[in-house]
Amino acid sequence: MKKNQMRSYLSFAILIIIISANVILSFQIYTVSLSYLGLVITAVLWMIQLQHLAYLLFASFTLSIGYAGILLWEKNAPVWIIMPRVILISFAIILLIVLCTKYTKERFAICLTGLTFGELMYSLTMSSYGFPEIIGDLQFFDILLFVIVIILILDILQRGRNKWIYYKKSMH
């Protein structure tokens, strides 16, 4: 990223999330990771700054339901999981994100907002059935990291493809 206020803010947010990764807060029957709360705040503030907010919120809501549904499906029928859970869930999430938008900033915003609220939906659903889950555990951050890395790789490949096309056109 270019040096600007957004880069500084994101760097600060990432450092706070890393520092608070092992801090767990308990509220009555709910247990929440402090880094998860920081991520929710960062995701919402980032989402608000983007254009097409209504569409992005709809896409994030769709991703939230998809993520929570995959986790509930995994909990209910773990035999059907044929690959490591991080890879399977991440590729399903990436497919949804890529189908929703084509710009990298919007993909990151949808990813962060959708996954954080999907984690909240899943944990609240499990808690309502008497199976308390930590909201924002380290497995959630594994999936989030894998999805972010794939989005970055897709962005790098897209930029390389665009440069290659530009190079080929300039040769003719």
Coordinates of N, CA, C and O in Angstrom, one line a residue:
M1 N 0.8 -1.2 0.0 CA 0.0 0.0 0.0 C 0.9 1.2 0.0 O 2.0 1.2 0.5
K2 N 0.3 2.3 -0.6 CA 1.0 3.6 -0.5 C 1.0 4.1 0.9 O 0.1 3.8 1.7
K3 N 2.0 5.0 1.2 CA 2.0 5.6 2.5 C 0.8 6.6 2.7 O 0.8 7.6 2.0
N4 N -0.1 6.2 3.5 CA -1.3 7.1 3.7 C -1.9 6.7 5.1 O -1.4 5.9 5.8
Q5 N -2.9 7.4 5.4 CA -3.5 7.2 6.8 C -4.1 5.8 6.9 O -4.1 5.2 8.0
M6 N -4.7 5.3 5.8 CA -5.3 4.0 5.8 C -4.3 2.9 6.1 O -4.5 2.0 6.9
R7 N -3.1 3.0 5.6 CA -2.0 2.0 5.8 C -1.6 2.1 7.3 O -1.4 1.1 7.9
S8 N -1.5 3.3 7.8 CA -1.1 3.4 9.2 C -2.2 2.8 10.1 O -1.8 2.1 11.1
Y9 N -3.4 3.1 9.8 CA -4.5 2.6 10.6 C -4.5 1.1 10.6 O -4.7 0.4 11.6
L10 N -4.4 0.5 9.4 CA -4.4 -1.0 9.2 C -3.2 -1.6 9.9 O -3.4 -2.7 10.6
S11 N -2.1 -1.0 9.8 CA -0.9 -1.5 10.5 C -1.1 -1.5 12.1 O -0.8 -2.5 12.7
F12 N -1.7 -0.5 12.6 CA -1.9 -0.4 14.0 C -3.0 -1.4 14.4 O -2.8 -2.1 15.4
A13 N -4.0 -1.6 13.6 CA -5.0 -2.6 13.9 C -4.5 -4.0 13.9 O -4.8 -4.8 14.8
I14 N -3.6 -4.3 12.9 CA -3.0 -5.6 12.8 C -2.1 -5.9 14.0 O -2.2 -7.0 14.6
L15 N -1.4 -4.9 14.5 CA -0.5 -5.1 15.6 C -1.3 -5.3 16.9 O -1.0 -6.2 17.7
I16 N -2.4 -4.6 17.1 CA -3.3 -4.8 18.2 C -3.9 -6.1 18.2 O -4.0 -6.8 19.2
I17 N -4.3 -6.6 17.0 CA -5.0 -7.9 16.9 C -4.0 -9.0 17.3 O -4.3 -10.0 18.0
I18 N -2.7 -8.9 16.8 CA -1.7 -9.9 17.1 C -1.4 -9.9 18.6 O -1.3 -10.9 19.2
I19 N -1.2 -8.7 19.2 CA -0.9 -8.6 20.6 C -2.0 -9.2 21.5 O -1.7 -9.9 22.5
S20 N -3.3 -9.0 21.1 CA -4.4 -9.5 21.9 C -4.9 -10.8 21.5 O -6.0 -11.2 22.0
A21 N -4.2 -11.6 20.8 CA -4.7 -12.9 20.2 C -5.0 -13.9 21.3 O -5.9 -14.7 21.2
N22 N -4.3 -13.9 22.4 CA -4.5 -14.9 23.5 C -5.3 -14.3 24.7 O -5.5 -15.0 25.7
V23 N -5.9 -13.1 24.5 CA -6.7 -12.6 25.6 C -8.2 -12.9 25.4 O -8.7 -12.6 24.3
I24 N -8.8 -13.6 26.4 CA -10.1 -14.0 26.2 C -11.0 -13.3 27.3 O -10.6 -13.2 28.5
L25 N -12.1 -12.8 26.9 CA -13.1 -12.1 27.8 C -14.3 -13.0 27.9 O -14.8 -13.6 27.0
S26 N -14.9 -13.0 29.1 CA -16.1 -13.8 29.4 C -17.2 -12.8 29.8 O -17.1 -12.0 30.7
F27 N -18.4 -13.0 29.1 CA -19.6 -12.3 29.4 C -20.7 -13.3 29.7 O -21.1 -13.9 28.7
Q28 N -21.0 -13.5 30.9 CA -22.0 -14.5 31.3 C -21.7 -15.9 30.6 O -20.8 -16.5 31.0
I29 N -22.5 -16.3 29.6 CA -22.3 -17.6 29.0 C -21.4 -17.5 27.7 O -21.0 -18.5 27.1
Y30 N -21.0 -16.3 27.3 CA -20.3 -16.1 26.1 C -18.8 -15.8 26.4 O -18.5 -15.1 27.3
T31 N -18.0 -16.3 25.6 CA -16.5 -16.1 25.7 C -16.1 -15.5 24.4 O -16.3 -16.1 23.3
V32 N -15.4 -14.4 24.4 CA -15.0 -13.6 23.2 C -13.5 -13.4 23.3 O -12.9 -13.0 24.3
S33 N -12.8 -13.5 22.2 CA -11.4 -13.2 22.0 C -11.3 -11.6 21.9 O -12.1 -11.0 21.1
L34 N -10.4 -11.0 22.5 CA -10.2 -9.6 22.4 C -9.8 -9.2 21.0 O -10.2 -8.2 20.5
S35 N -8.9 -10.0 20.4 CA -8.5 -9.7 19.0 C -9.7 -9.8 18.1 O -9.7 -9.0 17.1
Y36 N -10.7 -10.6 18.4 CA -11.9 -10.7 17.5 C -12.6 -9.4 17.6 O -13.1 -8.9 16.6
L37 N -12.7 -8.8 18.8 CA -13.4 -7.6 19.0 C -12.7 -6.4 18.2 O -13.4 -5.6 17.6
G38 N -11.4 -6.4 18.3 CA -10.6 -5.5 17.5 C -10.8 -5.6 16.0 O -10.9 -4.7 15.2
L39 N -10.9 -6.9 15.6 CA -11.2 -7.2 14.1 C -12.5 -6.7 13.7 O -12.7 -6.2 12.6
V40 N -13.5 -6.9 14.5 CA -14.9 -6.5 14.2 C -14.9 -4.9 14.0 O -15.5 -4.4 13.1
I41 N -14.3 -4.2 15.0 CA -14.3 -2.8 14.9 C -13.5 -2.3 13.6 O -14.0 -1.4 12.9
T42 N -12.4 -2.9 13.3 CA -11.6 -2.6 12.1 C -12.5 -2.9 10.9 O -12.5 -2.0 10.0
A43 N -13.1 -4.0 10.8 CA -13.9 -4.4 9.6 C -15.1 -3.4 9.4 O -15.3 -3.0 8.3
V44 N -15.8 -3.1 10.5 CA -16.9 -2.1 10.3 C -16.4 -0.8 9.9 O -17.0 -0.1 9.0
L45 N -15.4 -0.3 10.5 CA -14.9 1.1 10.1 C -14.4 1.1 8.7 O -14.6 2.1 8.0
W46 N -13.8 0.0 8.2 CA -13.3 -0.1 6.9 C -14.5 -0.1 5.9 O -14.5 0.5 4.9
M47 N -15.5 -0.9 6.3 CA -16.6 -1.1 5.4 C -17.4 0.2 5.2 O -17.8 0.5 4.1
I48 N -17.5 1.0 6.2 CA -18.2 2.3 6.2 C -17.5 3.2 5.2 O -18.2 4.0 4.5
Q49 N -16.2 3.2 5.0 CA -15.5 4.1 4.2 C -15.6 3.8 2.7 O -15.3 4.6 1.9
L50 N -16.1 2.6 2.3 CA -16.1 2.2 0.9 C -17.4 2.7 0.3 O -18.5 2.9 0.9
Q51 N -17.4 2.8 -1.1 CA -18.6 3.1 -1.8 C -19.4 1.8 -2.0 O -19.0 0.7 -1.7
H52 N -20.6 2.0 -2.4 CA -21.6 0.9 -2.6 C -21.8 0.2 -1.3 O -21.8 -1.1 -1.3
L53 N -22.0 0.9 -0.3 CA -22.2 0.3 1.1 C -23.3 -0.7 1.2 O -23.1 -1.8 1.7
A54 N -24.4 -0.4 0.6 CA -25.6 -1.3 0.6 C -25.2 -2.7 0.0 O -25.5 -3.7 0.6
Y55 N -24.6 -2.6 -1.2 CA -24.2 -3.9 -1.8 C -23.2 -4.6 -1.0 O -23.3 -5.9 -0.9
L56 N -22.2 -3.9 -0.5 CA -21.2 -4.6 0.3 C -21.7 -5.2 1.6 O -21.3 -6.3 2.0
L57 N -22.7 -4.5 2.2 CA -23.3 -5.1 3.4 C -24.1 -6.4 3.0 O -24.1 -7.3 3.8
F58 N -24.8 -6.3 1.9 CA -25.5 -7.5 1.4 C -24.6 -8.7 1.2 O -24.8 -9.8 1.5
A59 N -23.5 -8.4 0.5 CA -22.5 -9.4 0.2 C -21.9 -9.9 1.5 O -21.7 -11.2 1.6
S60 N -21.6 -9.1 2.4 CA -21.1 -9.5 3.7 C -22.0 -10.4 4.5 O -21.7 -11.4 5.1
F61 N -23.3 -10.0 4.4 CA -24.4 -10.8 5.1 C -24.5 -12.2 4.4 O -24.6 -13.2 5.1
T62 N -24.4 -12.2 3.1 CA -24.4 -13.5 2.4 C -23.2 -14.4 2.8 O -23.3 -15.6 3.0
L63 N -22.0 -13.7 2.9 CA -20.8 -14.5 3.3 C -21.0 -14.9 4.7 O -20.5 -16.1 5.0
S64 N -21.5 -14.1 5.6 CA -21.7 -14.5 7.0 C -22.6 -15.8 7.1 O -22.3 -16.7 7.8
I65 N -23.7 -15.8 6.4 CA -24.6 -16.9 6.4 C -23.9 -18.2 5.8 O -24.0 -19.3 6.4
G66 N -23.1 -18.0 4.7 CA -22.4 -19.1 4.1 C -21.4 -19.6 5.1 O -21.2 -20.9 5.2
Y67 N -20.6 -18.8 5.8 CA -19.6 -19.2 6.7 C -20.2 -20.0 7.9 O -19.7 -21.0 8.3
A68 N -21.2 -19.4 8.5 CA -21.9 -20.0 9.6 C -22.5 -21.3 9.2 O -22.4 -22.3 9.9
G69 N -23.1 -21.4 8.0 CA -23.6 -22.6 7.5 C -22.6 -23.7 7.3 O -22.8 -24.9 7.6
I70 N -21.5 -23.4 6.7 CA -20.4 -24.3 6.6 C -19.9 -24.9 7.9 O -19.7 -26.1 8.1
L71 N -19.8 -24.0 8.9 CA -19.3 -24.5 10.2 C -20.4 -25.3 10.9 O -20.0 -26.4 11.5
L72 N -21.7 -25.0 10.7 CA -22.7 -25.8 11.3 C -22.8 -27.2 10.6 O -23.0 -28.2 11.2
W73 N -22.6 -27.2 9.3 CA -22.5 -28.4 8.5 C -21.4 -29.3 8.9 O -21.5 -30.5 9.1
E74 N -20.2 -28.7 9.2 CA -19.1 -29.4 9.6 C -19.3 -30.0 11.0 O -18.9 -31.2 11.3
K75 N -20.0 -29.3 11.9 CA -20.2 -29.8 13.2 C -21.2 -30.9 13.2 O -21.1 -31.9 14.0
N76 N -22.2 -30.8 12.3 CA -23.3 -31.8 12.2 C -22.8 -33.1 11.5 O -23.2 -34.2 11.9
A77 N -22.1 -33.0 10.4 CA -21.7 -34.1 9.6 C -20.2 -34.1 9.3 O -19.8 -33.8 8.2
P78 N -19.3 -34.3 10.3 CA -17.9 -34.1 10.0 C -17.3 -35.2 9.1 O -16.2 -35.0 8.6
V79 N -18.0 -36.3 8.8 CA -17.6 -37.3 7.9 C -17.4 -36.8 6.5 O -16.6 -37.2 5.7
W80 N -18.3 -35.8 6.1 CA -18.3 -35.3 4.8 C -17.1 -34.3 4.5 O -16.9 -34.0 3.3
I81 N -16.4 -34.0 5.5 CA -15.2 -33.1 5.3 C -14.1 -34.0 4.8 O -13.5 -34.8 5.5
I82 N -13.7 -33.8 3.5 CA -12.7 -34.7 2.9 C -11.3 -34.0 2.8 O -10.4 -34.7 2.4
M83 N -11.2 -32.8 3.1 CA -9.9 -32.1 3.0 C -9.7 -31.4 4.4 O -10.7 -31.4 5.2
P84 N -8.5 -30.9 4.7 CA -8.4 -30.2 5.9 C -9.4 -29.0 6.0 O -9.6 -28.3 5.0
R85 N -9.9 -28.8 7.1 CA -11.0 -27.8 7.3 C -10.6 -26.4 6.9 O -11.4 -25.7 6.3
V86 N -9.4 -26.0 7.2 CA -9.0 -24.7 6.8 C -9.0 -24.5 5.3 O -9.5 -23.5 4.8
I87 N -8.6 -25.5 4.5 CA -8.5 -25.4 3.1 C -9.9 -25.4 2.5 O -10.3 -24.6 1.7
L88 N -10.7 -26.3 3.0 CA -12.1 -26.5 2.4 C -13.0 -25.3 2.7 O -13.6 -24.7 1.8
I89 N -12.9 -24.8 3.9 CA -13.7 -23.6 4.3 C -13.2 -22.4 3.6 O -14.0 -21.6 3.0
S90 N -11.9 -22.2 3.5 CA -11.3 -21.1 2.8 C -11.7 -21.0 1.4 O -12.0 -19.9 0.9
F91 N -11.6 -22.1 0.7 CA -11.9 -22.1 -0.7 C -13.4 -21.8 -1.0 O -13.8 -21.1 -2.0
A92 N -14.3 -22.3 -0.1 CA -15.7 -22.0 -0.3 C -15.9 -20.5 0.0 O -16.7 -19.9 -0.8
I93 N -15.2 -19.9 0.9 CA -15.4 -18.5 1.2 C -14.8 -17.7 0.1 O -15.4 -16.7 -0.4
I94 N -13.7 -18.1 -0.5 CA -13.1 -17.4 -1.6 C -14.0 -17.4 -2.8 O -14.1 -16.4 -3.5
L95 N -14.6 -18.5 -3.0 CA -15.5 -18.6 -4.2 C -16.7 -17.6 -4.0 O -17.0 -16.9 -5.0
L96 N -17.2 -17.5 -2.8 CA -18.3 -16.5 -2.6 C -17.8 -15.1 -2.7 O -18.5 -14.2 -3.3
I97 N -16.6 -14.8 -2.2 CA -16.1 -13.4 -2.3 C -15.8 -13.0 -3.8 O -16.1 -11.9 -4.2
V98 N -15.2 -13.9 -4.5 CA -14.8 -13.7 -5.9 C -16.1 -13.5 -6.7 O -16.2 -12.6 -7.6
L99 N -17.2 -14.2 -6.4 CA -18.4 -14.0 -7.1 C -19.1 -12.7 -6.8 O -19.9 -12.2 -7.6
C100 N -18.8 -12.2 -5.6 CA -19.5 -11.0 -5.2 C -18.9 -9.7 -5.7 O -19.6 -8.7 -6.0
T101 N -17.6 -9.6 -5.8 CA -16.9 -8.4 -6.2 C -15.6 -8.6 -6.9 O -15.0 -9.7 -6.7
K102 N -15.1 -7.6 -7.6 CA -13.9 -7.8 -8.4 C -12.7 -7.0 -7.9 O -11.6 -7.2 -8.2
Y103 N -13.0 -6.0 -7.0 CA -12.0 -5.1 -6.5 C -11.4 -5.6 -5.2 O -12.1 -6.1 -4.3
T104 N -10.1 -5.5 -5.1 CA -9.4 -6.2 -3.9 C -9.8 -5.5 -2.6 O -10.0 -6.2 -1.6
K105 N -9.9 -4.2 -2.5 CA -10.3 -3.6 -1.3 C -11.7 -4.0 -0.8 O -11.9 -4.3 0.3
E106 N -12.6 -4.1 -1.8 CA -13.9 -4.6 -1.5 C -13.9 -6.0 -1.0 O -14.6 -6.5 -0.2
R107 N -13.0 -6.8 -1.7 CA -12.9 -8.3 -1.3 C -12.4 -8.4 0.2 O -12.9 -9.2 0.9
F108 N -11.4 -7.6 0.5 CA -11.0 -7.6 1.9 C -12.0 -7.1 2.9 O -12.2 -7.7 4.0
A109 N -12.8 -6.1 2.5 CA -13.8 -5.6 3.4 C -14.9 -6.6 3.6 O -15.4 -6.9 4.7
I110 N -15.3 -7.2 2.5 CA -16.3 -8.3 2.6 C -15.8 -9.5 3.4 O -16.6 -10.0 4.2
C111 N -14.6 -9.8 3.2 CA -14.0 -11.0 3.9 C -14.0 -10.7 5.4 O -14.5 -11.5 6.2
L112 N -13.5 -9.6 5.8 CA -13.4 -9.3 7.2 C -14.7 -9.2 7.9 O -15.0 -9.8 8.9
T113 N -15.6 -8.4 7.3 CA -17.0 -8.2 7.8 C -17.8 -9.5 7.8 O -18.4 -9.9 8.8
G114 N -17.8 -10.2 6.7 CA -18.5 -11.4 6.6 C -18.1 -12.5 7.5 O -18.9 -13.2 8.1
L115 N -16.8 -12.7 7.6 CA -16.3 -13.8 8.4 C -16.5 -13.5 9.9 O -16.8 -14.4 10.7
T116 N -16.3 -12.2 10.3 CA -16.4 -11.9 11.7 C -17.9 -12.1 12.1 O -18.2 -12.6 13.2
F117 N -18.8 -11.6 11.3 CA -20.2 -11.7 11.7 C -20.7 -13.2 11.5 O -21.6 -13.6 12.2
G118 N -20.1 -13.9 10.6 CA -20.4 -15.3 10.4 C -20.0 -16.1 11.7 O -20.7 -17.0 12.1
E119 N -18.8 -15.8 12.2 CA -18.3 -16.4 13.4 C -19.2 -16.1 14.6 O -19.5 -17.0 15.4
L120 N -19.7 -14.9 14.6 CA -20.6 -14.5 15.7 C -22.0 -15.3 15.6 O -22.5 -15.8 16.6
M121 N -22.5 -15.4 14.3 CA -23.7 -16.2 14.1 C -23.5 -17.6 14.5 O -24.4 -18.2 15.2
Y122 N -22.4 -18.2 14.1 CA -22.2 -19.6 14.5 C -22.1 -19.8 16.0 O -22.7 -20.7 16.5
S123 N -21.3 -19.0 16.6 CA -21.1 -19.1 18.1 C -22.4 -18.9 18.8 O -22.6 -19.6 19.8
L124 N -23.2 -17.9 18.4 CA -24.4 -17.7 19.1 C -25.4 -18.8 18.9 O -26.2 -19.2 19.8
T125 N -25.4 -19.4 17.7 CA -26.3 -20.5 17.4 C -25.9 -21.7 18.3 O -26.7 -22.4 18.8
M126 N -24.6 -22.0 18.3 CA -24.1 -23.1 19.1 C -24.4 -22.9 20.6 O -24.8 -23.8 21.3
S127 N -24.2 -21.7 21.1 CA -24.5 -21.4 22.5 C -26.0 -21.5 22.8 O -26.3 -22.0 23.9
S128 N -26.9 -21.2 21.9 CA -28.3 -21.3 22.1 C -28.7 -22.8 22.2 O -29.7 -23.1 22.8
Y129 N -27.9 -23.7 21.7 CA -28.2 -25.1 21.8 C -27.4 -25.8 23.0 O -27.4 -27.0 23.1
G130 N -26.7 -25.0 23.7 CA -26.0 -25.5 24.9 C -24.6 -25.9 24.7 O -24.0 -26.6 25.5
F131 N -24.0 -25.5 23.5 CA -22.7 -25.8 23.2 C -21.9 -24.5 23.1 O -21.7 -24.0 22.0
P132 N -21.4 -24.0 24.2 CA -20.7 -22.7 24.1 C -19.4 -22.8 23.3 O -18.6 -23.8 23.5
E133 N -19.2 -21.9 22.5 CA -18.0 -21.8 21.6 C -17.3 -20.4 21.9 O -18.0 -19.4 22.2
I134 N -16.0 -20.4 21.8 CA -15.3 -19.1 21.9 C -15.5 -18.4 20.6 O -15.3 -18.9 19.5
I135 N -15.9 -17.1 20.8 CA -16.2 -16.3 19.6 C -14.8 -15.7 19.2 O -14.2 -14.9 19.9
G136 N -14.3 -16.1 18.0 CA -13.0 -15.6 17.5 C -11.9 -16.4 18.1 O -10.8 -15.8 18.4
D137 N -12.0 -17.7 18.1 CA -10.9 -18.5 18.5 C -9.7 -18.6 17.5 O -9.9 -18.0 16.4
L138 N -8.7 -19.2 17.8 CA -7.5 -19.2 16.9 C -7.8 -20.0 15.5 O -7.2 -19.6 14.5
Q139 N -8.7 -20.9 15.6 CA -9.1 -21.6 14.3 C -9.8 -20.6 13.3 O -9.6 -20.7 12.1
F140 N -10.5 -19.7 13.9 CA -11.1 -18.7 13.1 C -10.1 -17.8 12.4 O -10.1 -17.5 11.2
F141 N -9.0 -17.4 13.1 CA -8.0 -16.6 12.6 C -7.1 -17.4 11.6 O -6.6 -16.8 10.6
D142 N -7.0 -18.7 11.7 CA -6.4 -19.5 10.7 C -7.1 -19.4 9.4 O -6.5 -19.2 8.3
I143 N -8.4 -19.6 9.4 CA -9.2 -19.5 8.2 C -9.1 -18.1 7.6 O -9.0 -17.9 6.4
L144 N -9.2 -17.1 8.5 CA -9.2 -15.7 8.0 C -7.8 -15.4 7.3 O -7.8 -14.8 6.2
L145 N -6.7 -15.9 7.9 CA -5.4 -15.7 7.3 C -5.3 -16.4 6.0 O -4.8 -15.8 5.0
F146 N -5.8 -17.6 5.9 CA -5.7 -18.3 4.6 C -6.5 -17.6 3.5 O -6.1 -17.5 2.4
V147 N -7.7 -17.1 3.9 CA -8.5 -16.4 2.9 C -7.8 -15.1 2.5 O -7.8 -14.8 1.3
I148 N -7.2 -14.4 3.4 CA -6.6 -13.2 3.0 C -5.4 -13.4 2.1 O -5.1 -12.7 1.1
V149 N -4.6 -14.5 2.4 CA -3.5 -14.8 1.6 C -4.0 -15.2 0.1 O -3.3 -14.8 -0.8
I150 N -5.0 -15.9 0.0 CA -5.6 -16.3 -1.3 C -6.0 -15.0 -2.0 O -5.8 -14.9 -3.2
I151 N -6.7 -14.1 -1.3 CA -7.1 -12.9 -2.0 C -5.9 -12.1 -2.5 O -5.9 -11.6 -3.6
L152 N -4.8 -12.1 -1.7 CA -3.6 -11.4 -2.1 C -3.0 -12.1 -3.3 O -2.5 -11.4 -4.3
I153 N -2.9 -13.4 -3.3 CA -2.4 -14.1 -4.5 C -3.2 -13.9 -5.7 O -2.7 -13.6 -6.8
L154 N -4.5 -13.9 -5.6 CA -5.4 -13.5 -6.7 C -5.1 -12.1 -7.3 O -5.1 -11.9 -8.5
D155 N -4.9 -11.2 -6.4 CA -4.6 -9.8 -6.8 C -3.3 -9.7 -7.5 O -3.2 -9.1 -8.5
I156 N -2.3 -10.4 -7.0 CA -1.0 -10.4 -7.7 C -1.1 -11.0 -9.0 O -0.5 -10.5 -10.0
L157 N -1.8 -12.2 -9.2 CA -2.0 -12.8 -10.5 C -2.7 -11.9 -11.4 O -2.4 -11.8 -12.6
Q158 N -3.7 -11.2 -10.9 CA -4.5 -10.3 -11.8 C -3.6 -9.1 -12.3 O -3.7 -8.8 -13.4
R159 N -2.8 -8.6 -11.4 CA -1.9 -7.5 -11.8 C -0.9 -8.0 -12.8 O -0.6 -7.3 -13.8
G160 N -0.3 -9.2 -12.6 CA 0.6 -9.7 -13.5 C 0.0 -10.0 -14.9 O 0.6 -9.7 -15.9
R161 N -1.3 -10.5 -14.9 CA -2.0 -10.7 -16.1 C -2.2 -9.4 -16.9 O -2.0 -9.3 -18.1
N162 N -2.6 -8.3 -16.1 CA -2.8 -7.0 -16.8 C -1.5 -6.5 -17.3 O -1.6 -5.9 -18.4
K163 N -0.4 -6.6 -16.6 CA 0.9 -6.1 -17.1 C 1.3 -6.9 -18.4 O 1.8 -6.4 -19.3
W164 N 1.0 -8.2 -18.4 CA 1.3 -9.0 -19.5 C 0.5 -8.6 -20.8 O 1.0 -8.5 -21.9
I165 N -0.8 -8.4 -20.6 CA -1.6 -7.9 -21.7 C -1.2 -6.6 -22.2 O -1.1 -6.4 -23.4
Y166 N -0.8 -5.7 -21.3 CA -0.3 -4.3 -21.7 C 1.0 -4.5 -22.5 O 1.2 -3.8 -23.5
Y167 N 1.8 -5.4 -22.0 CA 3.1 -5.6 -22.7 C 2.9 -6.1 -24.1 O 3.5 -5.7 -25.0
K168 N 2.0 -7.1 -24.2 CA 1.8 -7.7 -25.5 C 1.1 -6.7 -26.5 O 1.4 -6.7 -27.7
K169 N 0.3 -5.8 -25.9 CA -0.3 -4.8 -26.8 C 0.7 -3.8 -27.2 O 0.6 -3.2 -28.3
S170 N 1.6 -3.4 -26.4 CA 2.6 -2.4 -26.7 C 3.6 -3.0 -27.7 O 4.3 -2.2 -28.4
M171 N 3.8 -4.3 -27.8 CA 4.7 -4.9 -28.7 C 4.1 -4.9 -30.2 O 4.9 -4.9 -31.1
H172 N 2.8 -4.7 -30.3 CA 2.2 -4.7 -31.7 C 2.1 -3.4 -32.2 O 2.0 -2.4 -32.1

